[in-house]
């Protein structure tokens, strides 16, 4: 008998028939003698609908009240799910974030889980019940409802699995598992049997939304056995696990991309100590995450500074850096929203050479200009014009032979 945490995403619970389908899957696990904890997302599109609704009355909506509103999406699915199970004569209990004692800080809209008291969940399990926990939500120390950020139900599931020391955490979604790249963008994407925590962390942070990044962080930190698989088939999917020698032999295991960032350039910035801090200080203080940064070589004591920020933070960033640019006498502040970031990822990069040059040649051969580059031990990212994104994903996937199970790359 195992303790299993399963999470079902929005498409998996999009309507009553699908909720019943999920309930049947869960019941099977329960009848096999397992203890089942089920984390559910809101129905597909519901969180977006609620955000739009809020904006009809208040734009931007108050963050505290927005979290109260958004948490209702998951309240609907967990209650429907449990009432269906009960109508089938099964024992089931739904728990909202505060009832499941999922404690977070007070950063509305992007709250962090700081602890989970599993007493209530364990009591329900002991009574032989199937426990359903609302994903994406928690409660702060004085009872305010918080939400964890988009895609946050993955994090709820892995955090609950870690806290319960579950034997397995399964993330059920609308594709068969984790692929070499988003299968909706490139039909040659290949389903992976397994991927390391570190590679998945990079994939998630570089745009692959199949798992939310914090969920992977928890899984790695607490060694949670994590499997991503489809709600609509019986394929075993992809295991996210510790790195092994087989993974290290492959230089590149995936291609990720994002169109979420915008580029900001400040031209003719006086090149003297403390200038970068003048620009990035206020941006950091506003909680805006700067990703890539480039500073050109200085000519005549002036330099250009270019960096990227999330698109949603562009207006605020321009306001903040525009002010500093004026104060220090920089020439102008420019911005570009038509950019995309395409990245290759692989733990094998650590011990293979020539990977960057192969990436740049593949993009060059396709006529794609690279605007910015950033690298880490296990990833290389290039910023390009967004209209070339799908082409870039395809040429990189081909260049590293990701379609085949064991890509061969000559350095
Ligand atoms: P859910 O609602 O179940 O949480 P998401 O939409 O958040 O589902 O995540 C699943 C989606 O992630 C897939 O439909 C797919 O388009 C996308 N995706 C992006 N990159 C990948 C990848 N490398 N492998 C699998 N899916 C990916
Ligand atoms: N319902 C939330 C969202 O759409 C959380 C989730 O689905 O994971 O982002
Ligand atoms: Mg998701």
CSV table of C-alpha atoms and ligand atoms in Angstrom, one decimal:
chain,number,residue,atom,x,y,z
A,1,UNK,CA,0.0,0.0,0.0
A,2,UNK,CA,1.4,3.4,-1.0
A,3,UNK,CA,0.6,7.0,-0.3
A,4,UNK,CA,0.1,8.7,-3.7
A,5,UNK,CA,-0.4,12.4,-4.4
A,6,UNK,CA,-2.0,13.0,-7.8
A,7,UNK,CA,-2.5,16.4,-9.4
A,8,UNK,CA,-4.9,17.0,-12.3
A,9,UNK,CA,-4.5,20.2,-14.4
A,10,UNK,CA,-7.2,22.5,-15.8
A,11,UNK,CA,-7.9,20.5,-19.0
A,12,UNK,CA,-8.2,17.3,-17.1
A,13,UNK,CA,-11.1,18.8,-15.0
A,14,UNK,CA,-12.6,21.1,-17.7
A,15,UNK,CA,-16.2,19.7,-17.5
A,16,UNK,CA,-18.3,17.3,-15.5
A,17,UNK,CA,-17.4,14.3,-17.7
A,18,UNK,CA,-13.7,14.9,-17.3
A,19,UNK,CA,-14.1,15.3,-13.6
A,20,UNK,CA,-15.9,11.9,-13.5
A,21,UNK,CA,-13.0,10.4,-15.6
A,22,UNK,CA,-10.5,11.7,-13.1
A,23,UNK,CA,-12.6,10.4,-10.2
A,24,UNK,CA,-12.6,6.9,-11.8
A,25,UNK,CA,-8.8,7.0,-12.1
A,26,UNK,CA,-8.4,8.0,-8.5
A,27,UNK,CA,-10.9,5.4,-7.4
A,28,UNK,CA,-8.9,2.7,-9.1
A,29,UNK,CA,-5.8,3.7,-7.2
A,30,UNK,CA,-7.8,3.7,-4.0
A,31,UNK,CA,-9.4,0.3,-4.7
A,32,UNK,CA,-5.9,-1.1,-5.2
A,33,UNK,CA,-5.3,-0.3,-1.6
A,34,UNK,CA,-3.4,3.0,-1.9
A,35,UNK,CA,-4.0,6.2,0.2
A,36,UNK,CA,-4.9,8.8,-2.3
A,37,UNK,CA,-4.5,12.6,-2.0
A,38,UNK,CA,-5.8,14.5,-5.1
A,39,UNK,CA,-4.8,18.1,-5.9
A,40,UNK,CA,-7.0,19.8,-8.4
A,41,UNK,CA,-6.6,22.9,-10.6
A,42,UNK,CA,-9.5,25.1,-11.6
A,43,UNK,CA,-11.4,24.2,-14.8
A,44,UNK,CA,-9.5,25.2,-17.9
A,45,UNK,CA,-9.8,28.9,-18.6
A,46,UNK,CA,-11.5,29.7,-15.3
A,47,UNK,CA,-8.5,31.5,-13.7
A,48,UNK,CA,-8.2,33.7,-16.8
A,49,UNK,CA,-11.9,34.3,-16.8
A,50,UNK,CA,-11.8,35.5,-13.2
A,51,UNK,CA,-8.9,37.8,-13.9
A,52,UNK,CA,-10.8,39.4,-16.8
A,53,UNK,CA,-13.9,39.7,-14.6
A,54,UNK,CA,-11.9,41.5,-11.9
A,55,UNK,CA,-10.5,43.9,-14.4
A,56,UNK,CA,-14.1,44.9,-15.5
A,57,UNK,CA,-14.5,46.5,-12.0
A,58,UNK,CA,-10.9,47.4,-11.0
A,59,UNK,CA,-7.8,47.6,-13.1
A,60,UNK,CA,-5.4,46.8,-11.5
A,61,UNK,CA,-7.5,44.8,-9.0
A,62,UNK,CA,-6.5,44.9,-5.4
A,63,UNK,CA,-4.0,42.0,-4.9
A,64,UNK,CA,-5.6,40.7,-1.7
A,65,UNK,CA,-9.1,40.7,-3.1
A,66,UNK,CA,-7.9,39.2,-6.4
A,67,UNK,CA,-6.5,36.2,-4.5
A,68,UNK,CA,-9.9,35.7,-2.7
A,69,UNK,CA,-11.5,35.7,-6.1
A,70,UNK,CA,-9.0,33.4,-7.9
A,71,UNK,CA,-9.1,30.8,-5.1
A,72,UNK,CA,-12.7,30.1,-6.0
A,73,UNK,CA,-11.7,28.4,-9.2
A,74,UNK,CA,-10.1,25.5,-7.3
A,75,UNK,CA,-12.9,25.5,-4.7
A,76,UNK,CA,-15.4,24.6,-7.5
A,77,UNK,CA,-13.4,21.6,-8.8
A,78,UNK,CA,-12.6,20.1,-5.4
A,79,UNK,CA,-16.2,20.3,-4.2
A,80,UNK,CA,-17.6,18.9,-7.5
A,81,UNK,CA,-15.0,16.1,-7.5
A,82,UNK,CA,-15.7,15.1,-3.9
A,83,UNK,CA,-19.5,15.2,-4.3
A,84,UNK,CA,-19.3,13.0,-7.3
A,85,UNK,CA,-17.2,10.4,-5.3
A,86,UNK,CA,-19.7,10.6,-2.5
A,87,UNK,CA,-22.6,10.1,-4.9
A,88,UNK,CA,-20.8,6.8,-5.9
A,89,UNK,CA,-20.8,5.7,-2.3
A,90,UNK,CA,-17.2,6.5,-1.6
A,91,UNK,CA,-15.8,8.4,1.3
A,92,UNK,CA,-14.2,11.7,0.1
A,93,UNK,CA,-13.4,15.1,1.7
A,94,UNK,CA,-12.4,18.3,0.0
A,95,UNK,CA,-10.0,20.6,1.7
A,96,UNK,CA,-9.3,24.3,0.7
A,97,UNK,CA,-5.8,25.7,1.2
A,98,UNK,CA,-6.5,26.9,4.8
A,99,UNK,CA,-8.2,23.7,5.7
A,100,UNK,CA,-5.3,21.6,4.5
A,101,UNK,CA,-3.1,24.0,6.5
A,102,UNK,CA,-0.9,25.2,3.6
A,103,UNK,CA,0.8,28.1,5.1
A,104,UNK,CA,2.4,30.8,2.9
A,105,UNK,CA,3.9,34.3,3.2
A,106,UNK,CA,1.7,37.3,2.3
A,107,UNK,CA,3.0,37.9,-1.3
A,108,UNK,CA,-0.4,37.9,-2.9
A,109,UNK,CA,-0.4,36.4,-6.4
A,110,UNK,CA,3.0,34.8,-5.9
A,111,UNK,CA,2.9,33.5,-2.4
A,112,UNK,CA,5.6,31.1,-1.2
A,113,UNK,CA,4.7,28.0,0.8
A,114,UNK,CA,6.5,28.2,4.2
A,115,UNK,CA,5.0,25.1,5.8
A,116,UNK,CA,2.2,22.5,5.7
A,117,UNK,CA,0.7,21.0,8.8
A,118,UNK,CA,-0.5,17.6,7.6
A,119,UNK,CA,-2.5,16.6,10.7
A,120,UNK,CA,-5.9,17.2,9.0
A,121,UNK,CA,-4.9,15.4,5.8
A,122,UNK,CA,-3.6,12.4,7.8
A,123,UNK,CA,-6.7,12.2,9.9
A,124,UNK,CA,-8.9,12.1,6.8
A,125,UNK,CA,-6.7,9.4,5.2
A,126,UNK,CA,-6.8,7.4,8.4
A,127,UNK,CA,-10.6,7.3,8.1
A,128,UNK,CA,-10.1,5.7,4.7
A,129,UNK,CA,-11.2,8.7,2.8
A,130,UNK,CA,-9.9,10.1,-0.5
A,131,UNK,CA,-8.7,13.6,0.3
A,132,UNK,CA,-9.0,16.3,-2.3
A,133,UNK,CA,-6.9,19.5,-1.8
A,134,UNK,CA,-7.5,22.7,-3.7
A,135,UNK,CA,-4.4,23.6,-5.7
A,136,UNK,CA,-2.8,27.0,-6.1
A,137,UNK,CA,-4.0,28.4,-2.7
A,138,UNK,CA,-2.8,28.8,0.8
A,139,UNK,CA,-3.3,31.0,3.9
A,140,UNK,CA,-1.0,33.5,5.6
A,141,UNK,CA,-0.4,33.6,9.4
A,142,UNK,CA,-3.5,35.8,10.0
A,143,UNK,CA,-5.9,33.9,7.8
A,144,UNK,CA,-5.7,35.9,4.5
A,145,UNK,CA,-6.2,33.7,1.4
A,146,UNK,CA,-3.2,33.7,-0.9
A,147,UNK,CA,-2.4,32.2,-4.3
A,148,UNK,CA,0.9,30.8,-5.4
A,149,UNK,CA,1.2,32.2,-9.0
A,150,UNK,CA,0.1,30.8,-12.3
A,151,UNK,CA,0.5,27.0,-12.6
A,152,UNK,CA,0.8,26.9,-8.8
A,153,UNK,CA,-1.2,23.7,-8.4
A,154,UNK,CA,1.9,21.7,-9.4
A,155,UNK,CA,3.6,23.3,-6.4
A,156,UNK,CA,0.8,22.5,-4.1
A,157,UNK,CA,1.0,18.8,-5.2
A,158,UNK,CA,4.7,18.5,-4.8
A,159,UNK,CA,4.8,20.4,-1.5
A,160,UNK,CA,1.9,18.2,-0.1
A,161,UNK,CA,3.8,15.1,-1.3
A,162,UNK,CA,7.0,16.3,0.4
A,163,UNK,CA,5.2,17.1,3.6
A,164,UNK,CA,3.4,13.7,3.7
A,165,UNK,CA,6.6,11.9,2.6
A,166,UNK,CA,4.4,10.4,-0.2
A,167,UNK,CA,5.7,7.4,-2.1
A,168,UNK,CA,4.9,9.1,-5.4
A,169,UNK,CA,3.7,12.4,-6.8
A,170,UNK,CA,2.0,12.2,-10.2
A,171,UNK,CA,1.2,15.3,-12.3
A,172,UNK,CA,-1.5,14.5,-14.8
A,173,UNK,CA,-1.8,16.8,-17.7
A,174,UNK,CA,-2.9,17.1,-21.4
A,175,UNK,CA,0.3,15.7,-23.0
A,176,UNK,CA,1.9,12.3,-22.4
A,177,UNK,CA,4.7,13.6,-20.3
A,178,UNK,CA,7.8,15.8,-20.7
A,179,UNK,CA,9.1,16.1,-24.3
A,180,UNK,CA,12.3,17.4,-25.8
A,181,UNK,CA,10.4,20.5,-26.6
A,182,UNK,CA,6.7,21.6,-26.5
A,183,UNK,CA,4.9,19.1,-28.7
A,184,UNK,CA,2.4,21.7,-29.7
A,185,UNK,CA,5.2,23.7,-31.3
A,186,UNK,CA,7.2,20.9,-33.0
A,187,UNK,CA,5.6,17.6,-34.0
A,188,UNK,CA,9.0,15.9,-33.9
A,189,UNK,CA,9.3,16.5,-30.2
A,190,UNK,CA,10.2,13.2,-28.4
A,191,UNK,CA,8.7,12.0,-25.2
A,192,UNK,CA,11.4,11.5,-22.5
A,193,UNK,CA,11.4,8.5,-20.2
A,194,UNK,CA,13.2,10.5,-17.6
A,195,UNK,CA,14.7,14.0,-17.0
A,196,UNK,CA,16.9,15.2,-14.1
A,197,UNK,CA,15.6,17.7,-11.6
A,198,UNK,CA,18.3,20.2,-12.7
A,199,UNK,CA,17.3,20.0,-16.4
A,200,UNK,CA,13.6,20.3,-15.5
A,201,UNK,CA,14.4,23.3,-13.3
A,202,UNK,CA,16.1,25.0,-16.3
A,203,UNK,CA,13.3,24.0,-18.7
A,204,UNK,CA,10.7,25.4,-16.4
A,205,UNK,CA,12.5,28.6,-15.7
A,206,UNK,CA,13.2,29.1,-19.4
A,207,UNK,CA,9.5,28.8,-20.3
A,208,UNK,CA,8.3,25.1,-20.5
A,209,UNK,CA,5.1,25.4,-18.5
A,210,UNK,CA,4.6,21.6,-18.2
A,211,UNK,CA,5.8,22.0,-14.6
A,212,UNK,CA,5.8,25.1,-12.5
A,213,UNK,CA,9.3,25.9,-11.5
A,214,UNK,CA,8.8,25.9,-7.7
A,215,UNK,CA,7.3,22.5,-7.9
A,216,UNK,CA,10.5,21.2,-9.4
A,217,UNK,CA,12.5,23.0,-6.7
A,218,UNK,CA,10.6,21.3,-4.0
A,219,UNK,CA,10.8,17.9,-5.7
A,220,UNK,CA,14.6,18.3,-5.9
A,221,UNK,CA,15.0,19.6,-2.3
A,222,UNK,CA,12.9,16.9,-0.7
A,223,UNK,CA,13.7,14.1,-3.2
A,224,UNK,CA,10.1,13.6,-4.2
A,225,UNK,CA,9.6,10.9,-6.9
A,226,UNK,CA,7.8,12.9,-9.5
A,227,UNK,CA,6.1,11.6,-12.6
A,228,UNK,CA,4.4,13.7,-15.4
A,229,UNK,CA,1.8,11.8,-17.4
A,230,UNK,CA,-1.5,12.1,-19.3
A,231,UNK,CA,-5.0,12.1,-17.8
A,232,UNK,CA,-6.2,10.7,-21.1
A,233,UNK,CA,-4.0,7.6,-21.6
A,234,UNK,CA,-2.2,4.9,-19.6
A,235,UNK,CA,1.3,5.8,-20.8
A,236,UNK,CA,3.7,5.9,-17.8
A,237,UNK,CA,5.0,9.4,-18.9
A,238,UNK,CA,8.2,10.9,-17.7
A,239,UNK,CA,10.0,10.5,-14.4
A,240,UNK,CA,11.8,13.6,-12.9
A,241,UNK,CA,14.6,12.2,-10.9
A,242,UNK,CA,18.3,12.5,-9.9
A,243,UNK,CA,20.9,12.8,-12.6
A,244,UNK,CA,22.5,9.6,-13.8
A,245,UNK,CA,25.4,8.7,-16.2
A,246,UNK,CA,23.1,8.1,-19.1
A,247,UNK,CA,21.8,11.7,-18.9
A,248,UNK,CA,25.4,13.1,-18.8
A,249,UNK,CA,26.2,11.3,-22.0
A,250,UNK,CA,23.7,13.4,-23.9
A,251,UNK,CA,24.8,17.0,-24.4
A,252,UNK,CA,21.4,18.5,-25.1
A,253,UNK,CA,18.2,17.0,-23.8
A,254,UNK,CA,15.7,19.8,-24.6
A,255,UNK,CA,14.8,23.1,-26.2
A,256,UNK,CA,12.7,25.6,-24.2
A,257,UNK,CA,11.4,29.0,-25.2
A,258,UNK,CA,9.6,32.0,-23.9
A,259,UNK,CA,8.0,35.1,-25.3
A,260,UNK,CA,7.4,36.6,-21.9
A,261,UNK,CA,10.2,39.1,-21.9
A,262,UNK,CA,10.8,42.6,-23.3
A,263,UNK,CA,14.2,44.3,-24.0
A,264,UNK,CA,15.2,47.7,-22.6
A,265,UNK,CA,18.2,49.6,-23.9
A,266,UNK,CA,19.7,52.7,-22.5
A,267,UNK,CA,22.1,54.4,-25.0
A,268,UNK,CA,25.1,56.6,-24.3
A,269,UNK,CA,25.3,56.0,-20.6
A,270,UNK,CA,28.3,57.7,-18.9
A,271,UNK,CA,30.7,54.8,-18.1
A,272,UNK,CA,31.6,55.3,-14.4
A,273,UNK,CA,31.4,53.2,-11.2
A,274,UNK,CA,28.0,52.9,-9.7
A,275,UNK,CA,26.0,53.5,-12.8
A,276,UNK,CA,24.6,50.0,-13.2
A,277,UNK,CA,23.6,50.0,-9.5
A,278,UNK,CA,21.7,53.3,-10.1
A,279,UNK,CA,19.6,51.6,-12.8
A,280,UNK,CA,19.1,48.2,-11.3
A,281,UNK,CA,18.6,49.3,-7.7
A,282,UNK,CA,15.1,50.9,-8.2
A,283,UNK,CA,14.1,48.0,-10.6
A,284,UNK,CA,15.0,45.4,-7.9
A,285,UNK,CA,13.2,47.4,-5.3
A,286,UNK,CA,10.1,47.2,-7.4
A,287,UNK,CA,10.4,43.4,-7.3
A,288,UNK,CA,11.1,43.3,-11.1
A,289,UNK,CA,13.3,40.4,-12.1
A,290,UNK,CA,15.9,41.4,-14.6
A,291,UNK,CA,17.1,38.4,-16.8
A,292,UNK,CA,19.8,39.0,-19.4
A,293,UNK,CA,22.1,42.0,-19.2
A,294,UNK,CA,24.6,43.3,-21.7
A,295,UNK,CA,26.9,46.3,-21.4
A,296,UNK,CA,28.9,47.3,-24.5
A,297,UNK,CA,32.6,48.2,-24.4
A,298,UNK,CA,32.9,51.9,-23.6
A,299,UNK,CA,33.7,54.4,-26.4
A,300,UNK,CA,34.6,58.0,-25.4
A,301,UNK,CA,33.5,57.3,-21.8
A,302,UNK,CA,30.0,56.2,-22.9
A,303,UNK,CA,28.4,52.8,-23.1
A,304,UNK,CA,25.0,51.2,-24.0
A,305,UNK,CA,23.2,49.0,-21.4
A,306,UNK,CA,20.6,46.4,-22.5
A,307,UNK,CA,18.6,44.0,-20.4
A,308,UNK,CA,15.4,42.1,-20.4
A,309,UNK,CA,12.4,42.1,-18.0
A,310,UNK,CA,9.0,40.3,-17.9
A,311,UNK,CA,6.7,42.0,-20.4
A,312,UNK,CA,4.1,42.7,-17.7
A,313,UNK,CA,6.8,44.8,-15.9
A,314,UNK,CA,7.9,46.8,-18.9
A,315,UNK,CA,5.9,49.9,-18.3
A,316,UNK,CA,7.0,50.2,-14.7
A,317,UNK,CA,10.7,49.5,-15.7
A,318,UNK,CA,10.6,52.2,-18.3
A,319,UNK,CA,9.3,54.7,-15.8
A,320,UNK,CA,12.0,53.8,-13.3
A,321,UNK,CA,15.0,53.7,-15.6
A,322,UNK,CA,13.7,56.7,-17.6
A,323,UNK,CA,14.0,58.7,-14.4
A,324,UNK,CA,17.6,57.6,-13.7
A,325,UNK,CA,18.6,58.1,-17.4
A,326,UNK,CA,17.5,61.7,-17.1
A,327,UNK,CA,19.4,62.2,-13.9
A,328,UNK,CA,22.7,60.9,-15.2
A,329,UNK,CA,22.4,62.4,-18.7
A,330,UNK,CA,22.1,59.2,-20.7
A,331,UNK,CA,20.9,59.7,-24.3
A,332,UNK,CA,17.7,57.7,-24.6
A,333,UNK,CA,15.7,54.6,-23.3
A,334,UNK,CA,14.4,52.2,-26.0
A,335,UNK,CA,12.3,49.1,-25.6
A,336,UNK,CA,11.3,46.1,-27.8
A,337,UNK,CA,8.5,43.7,-27.0
A,338,UNK,CA,9.0,41.6,-30.1
A,339,UNK,CA,11.6,39.4,-28.8
A,340,UNK,CA,11.7,35.7,-27.8
A,341,UNK,CA,14.2,33.6,-25.9
A,342,UNK,CA,15.1,30.2,-27.1
A,343,UNK,CA,17.3,27.9,-24.9
A,344,UNK,CA,19.0,24.5,-25.1
A,345,UNK,CA,19.4,22.5,-21.9
A,346,UNK,CA,21.4,19.5,-20.9
A,347,UNK,CA,23.4,18.3,-18.0
A,348,UNK,CA,25.8,16.7,-20.6
A,349,UNK,CA,26.9,20.2,-21.6
A,350,UNK,CA,29.3,20.2,-18.6
A,351,UNK,CA,31.5,17.6,-20.3
A,352,UNK,CA,30.9,18.2,-24.0
A,353,UNK,CA,32.5,21.1,-25.9
A,354,UNK,CA,31.3,22.9,-29.1
A,355,UNK,CA,27.7,23.1,-28.0
A,356,UNK,CA,27.4,26.9,-28.1
A,357,UNK,CA,29.0,27.1,-31.6
A,358,UNK,CA,26.7,24.4,-32.9
A,359,UNK,CA,23.7,26.4,-31.6
A,360,UNK,CA,24.8,29.7,-33.1
A,361,UNK,CA,25.6,28.0,-36.5
A,362,UNK,CA,22.2,26.4,-36.6
A,363,UNK,CA,20.5,29.7,-36.0
A,364,UNK,CA,22.8,31.5,-38.4
A,365,UNK,CA,22.1,28.9,-41.2
A,366,UNK,CA,18.4,29.6,-40.7
A,367,UNK,CA,19.1,33.4,-41.1
A,368,UNK,CA,18.2,34.1,-37.5
A,369,UNK,CA,20.0,37.0,-35.9
A,370,UNK,CA,21.0,36.6,-32.2
A,371,UNK,CA,20.5,39.8,-30.1
A,372,UNK,CA,21.6,38.6,-26.7
A,373,UNK,CA,23.2,35.4,-25.3
A,374,UNK,CA,23.4,34.0,-21.8
A,375,UNK,CA,24.9,30.7,-20.6
A,376,UNK,CA,25.0,28.7,-17.4
A,377,UNK,CA,26.6,25.3,-16.8
A,378,UNK,CA,23.7,23.4,-18.3
A,379,UNK,CA,21.9,25.9,-20.6
A,380,UNK,CA,22.5,28.4,-23.4
A,381,UNK,CA,19.9,31.0,-24.2
A,382,UNK,CA,19.7,33.3,-27.2
A,383,UNK,CA,17.3,36.2,-27.6
A,384,UNK,CA,16.0,36.6,-31.1
A,385,UNK,CA,13.1,38.3,-33.0
A,386,UNK,CA,9.9,36.7,-31.9
A,387,UNK,CA,8.7,36.0,-35.5
A,388,UNK,CA,11.5,33.5,-35.9
A,389,UNK,CA,10.7,31.6,-32.7
A,390,UNK,CA,9.1,28.5,-34.1
A,391,UNK,CA,11.8,28.2,-36.8
A,392,UNK,CA,14.5,28.5,-34.2
A,393,UNK,CA,12.9,25.7,-32.0
A,394,UNK,CA,12.8,23.4,-35.1
A,395,UNK,CA,16.3,24.1,-36.3
A,396,UNK,CA,17.8,23.6,-32.8
A,397,UNK,CA,15.8,20.4,-32.2
A,398,UNK,CA,17.1,19.1,-35.5
A,399,UNK,CA,20.7,20.3,-35.0
A,400,UNK,CA,21.0,18.4,-31.8
A,401,UNK,CA,19.3,15.3,-33.2
A,402,UNK,CA,16.6,15.4,-30.4
A,403,UNK,CA,14.2,13.4,-32.4
A,404,UNK,CA,16.3,10.3,-32.0
A,405,UNK,CA,16.4,8.5,-28.7
A,406,UNK,CA,20.2,8.8,-28.5
A,407,UNK,CA,21.3,11.9,-30.2
A,408,UNK,CA,24.8,11.9,-31.5
A,409,UNK,CA,26.6,15.3,-31.7
A,410,UNK,CA,30.1,15.8,-33.0
A,411,UNK,CA,31.8,18.6,-31.0
B,1,LIG,P1,-2.0,21.8,-16.8
B,1,LIG,O1,-3.2,22.6,-17.0
B,1,LIG,O2,-2.3,20.3,-16.8
B,1,LIG,O3,-1.2,22.2,-15.6
B,1,LIG,P2,-0.2,23.2,-18.6
B,1,LIG,O4,-0.9,23.8,-19.8
B,1,LIG,O5,0.2,24.0,-17.4
B,1,LIG,O6,-1.1,22.0,-18.1
B,1,LIG,O7,1.1,22.3,-19.1
B,1,LIG,C1,1.0,21.4,-20.1
B,1,LIG,C2,1.4,22.0,-21.4
B,1,LIG,O8,2.8,22.3,-21.3
B,1,LIG,C3,1.3,21.1,-22.6
B,1,LIG,O9,0.0,21.2,-23.2
B,1,LIG,C4,2.4,21.7,-23.6
B,1,LIG,O10,1.9,22.5,-24.6
B,1,LIG,C5,3.3,22.6,-22.7
B,1,LIG,N1,4.7,22.2,-22.8
B,1,LIG,C6,5.7,23.2,-22.9
B,1,LIG,N2,6.9,22.6,-23.0
B,1,LIG,C7,6.7,21.2,-22.9
B,1,LIG,C8,7.5,20.1,-22.9
B,1,LIG,N3,8.9,20.2,-23.0
B,1,LIG,N4,7.0,18.9,-22.7
B,1,LIG,C9,5.6,18.8,-22.6
B,1,LIG,N5,4.8,19.8,-22.6
B,1,LIG,C10,5.3,21.0,-22.7
B,2,LIG,N1,-5.7,27.6,-11.8
B,2,LIG,C1,-4.3,28.2,-11.7
B,2,LIG,C2,-3.8,28.7,-13.0
B,2,LIG,O1,-4.5,28.6,-14.0
B,2,LIG,C3,-3.3,27.2,-11.1
B,2,LIG,C4,-3.1,26.0,-11.9
B,2,LIG,O2,-3.8,25.6,-12.8
B,2,LIG,O3,-2.0,25.3,-11.6
B,2,LIG,O4,-2.7,29.2,-13.1
B,3,LIG,MG1,0.2,23.8,-15.4
